[in-house]
Amino acid sequence: MFGVAKDPEPLDPAERAREKQRSREEDVRALASGLKSRSRLRRENGVFVFRNVRVSLRGSKPLE
């Protein structure tokens, strides 16, 4: 059966910045050692990259 959903943990911006920095450092080491290629790192880190996408702001409303 389903359990009770827990509230998400609050985001700590400083901890998130440290996590991102550690990830960057791991990428640099993997690239320098030859463990990963630049194209592989691009694929792994580019999860939200959309090729051939055009964004149109026509008809959008300004933020208030």
PDB file of C-alpha atoms in Angstrom:
ATOM      1  CA  MET A   1       0.000   0.000   0.000  1.00  0.00           C
ATOM      2  CA  PHE A   2       1.037   3.650  -0.120  1.00  0.00           C
ATOM      3  CA  GLY A   3       2.828   5.423   2.706  1.00  0.00           C
ATOM      4  CA  VAL A   4       2.475   8.993   3.811  1.00  0.00           C
ATOM      5  CA  ALA A   5       4.514  11.398   1.686  1.00  0.00           C
ATOM      6  CA  LYS A   6       7.227  13.225   3.572  1.00  0.00           C
ATOM      7  CA  ASP A   7       7.866  16.922   3.151  1.00  0.00           C
ATOM      8  CA  PRO A   8      11.013  17.510   1.108  1.00  0.00           C
ATOM      9  CA  GLU A   9      14.116  18.537   2.985  1.00  0.00           C
ATOM     10  CA  PRO A  10      14.785  22.268   2.748  1.00  0.00           C
ATOM     11  CA  LEU A  11      17.407  23.185   0.181  1.00  0.00           C
ATOM     12  CA  ASP A  12      20.650  24.513   1.610  1.00  0.00           C
ATOM     13  CA  PRO A  13      22.148  26.759  -1.096  1.00  0.00           C
ATOM     14  CA  ALA A  14      25.645  26.528   0.379  1.00  0.00           C
ATOM     15  CA  GLU A  15      25.542  22.717   0.446  1.00  0.00           C
ATOM     16  CA  ARG A  16      24.188  22.642  -3.120  1.00  0.00           C
ATOM     17  CA  ALA A  17      27.059  24.887  -4.244  1.00  0.00           C
ATOM     18  CA  ARG A  18      29.551  22.498  -2.588  1.00  0.00           C
ATOM     19  CA  GLU A  19      27.909  19.512  -4.323  1.00  0.00           C
ATOM     20  CA  LYS A  20      28.156  21.239  -7.704  1.00  0.00           C
ATOM     21  CA  GLN A  21      31.803  22.139  -7.084  1.00  0.00           C
ATOM     22  CA  ARG A  22      32.625  18.525  -6.128  1.00  0.00           C
ATOM     23  CA  SER A  23      30.910  17.347  -9.305  1.00  0.00           C
ATOM     24  CA  ARG A  24      32.942  19.779 -11.425  1.00  0.00           C
ATOM     25  CA  GLU A  25      36.160  18.612  -9.774  1.00  0.00           C
ATOM     26  CA  GLU A  26      35.250  14.965 -10.428  1.00  0.00           C
ATOM     27  CA  ASP A  27      34.611  15.825 -14.083  1.00  0.00           C
ATOM     28  CA  VAL A  28      38.011  17.521 -14.368  1.00  0.00           C
ATOM     29  CA  ARG A  29      39.751  14.473 -12.859  1.00  0.00           C
ATOM     30  CA  ALA A  30      37.852  12.048 -15.119  1.00  0.00           C
ATOM     31  CA  LEU A  31      38.742  14.116 -18.174  1.00  0.00           C
ATOM     32  CA  ALA A  32      42.415  14.483 -17.195  1.00  0.00           C
ATOM     33  CA  SER A  33      42.780  10.753 -16.493  1.00  0.00           C
ATOM     34  CA  GLY A  34      41.121   9.772 -19.764  1.00  0.00           C
ATOM     35  CA  LEU A  35      38.354   7.964 -17.907  1.00  0.00           C
ATOM     36  CA  LYS A  36      35.812  10.110 -19.751  1.00  0.00           C
ATOM     37  CA  SER A  37      35.921  12.045 -23.007  1.00  0.00           C
ATOM     38  CA  ARG A  38      34.645  15.579 -23.506  1.00  0.00           C
ATOM     39  CA  SER A  39      31.731  14.281 -25.555  1.00  0.00           C
ATOM     40  CA  ARG A  40      30.776  11.799 -22.830  1.00  0.00           C
ATOM     41  CA  LEU A  41      30.870  14.535 -20.172  1.00  0.00           C
ATOM     42  CA  ARG A  42      28.718  16.743 -22.404  1.00  0.00           C
ATOM     43  CA  ARG A  43      26.156  13.945 -22.746  1.00  0.00           C
ATOM     44  CA  GLU A  44      26.160  13.199 -19.014  1.00  0.00           C
ATOM     45  CA  ASN A  45      25.977  16.833 -17.930  1.00  0.00           C
ATOM     46  CA  GLY A  46      23.697  18.028 -20.705  1.00  0.00           C
ATOM     47  CA  VAL A  47      20.522  16.304 -19.561  1.00  0.00           C
ATOM     48  CA  PHE A  48      18.457  19.413 -20.141  1.00  0.00           C
ATOM     49  CA  VAL A  49      20.023  20.473 -23.412  1.00  0.00           C
ATOM     50  CA  PHE A  50      17.499  20.520 -26.230  1.00  0.00           C
ATOM     51  CA  ARG A  51      18.862  20.727 -29.738  1.00  0.00           C
ATOM     52  CA  ASN A  52      16.878  22.341 -32.515  1.00  0.00           C
ATOM     53  CA  VAL A  53      14.499  24.083 -30.117  1.00  0.00           C
ATOM     54  CA  ARG A  54      13.386  27.631 -30.727  1.00  0.00           C
ATOM     55  CA  VAL A  55      11.845  29.664 -27.913  1.00  0.00           C
ATOM     56  CA  SER A  56       9.396  32.370 -28.864  1.00  0.00           C
ATOM     57  CA  LEU A  57       8.475  35.103 -26.426  1.00  0.00           C
ATOM     58  CA  ARG A  58       5.928  36.563 -28.795  1.00  0.00           C
ATOM     59  CA  GLY A  59       2.655  37.038 -26.962  1.00  0.00           C
ATOM     60  CA  SER A  60       4.224  36.490 -23.542  1.00  0.00           C
ATOM     61  CA  LYS A  61       3.413  38.740 -20.620  1.00  0.00           C
ATOM     62  CA  PRO A  62       6.040  40.556 -18.551  1.00  0.00           C
ATOM     63  CA  LEU A  63       6.723  39.317 -15.043  1.00  0.00           C
ATOM     64  CA  GLU A  64       5.079  41.412 -12.382  1.00  0.00           C
TER      65      GLU A  64
END
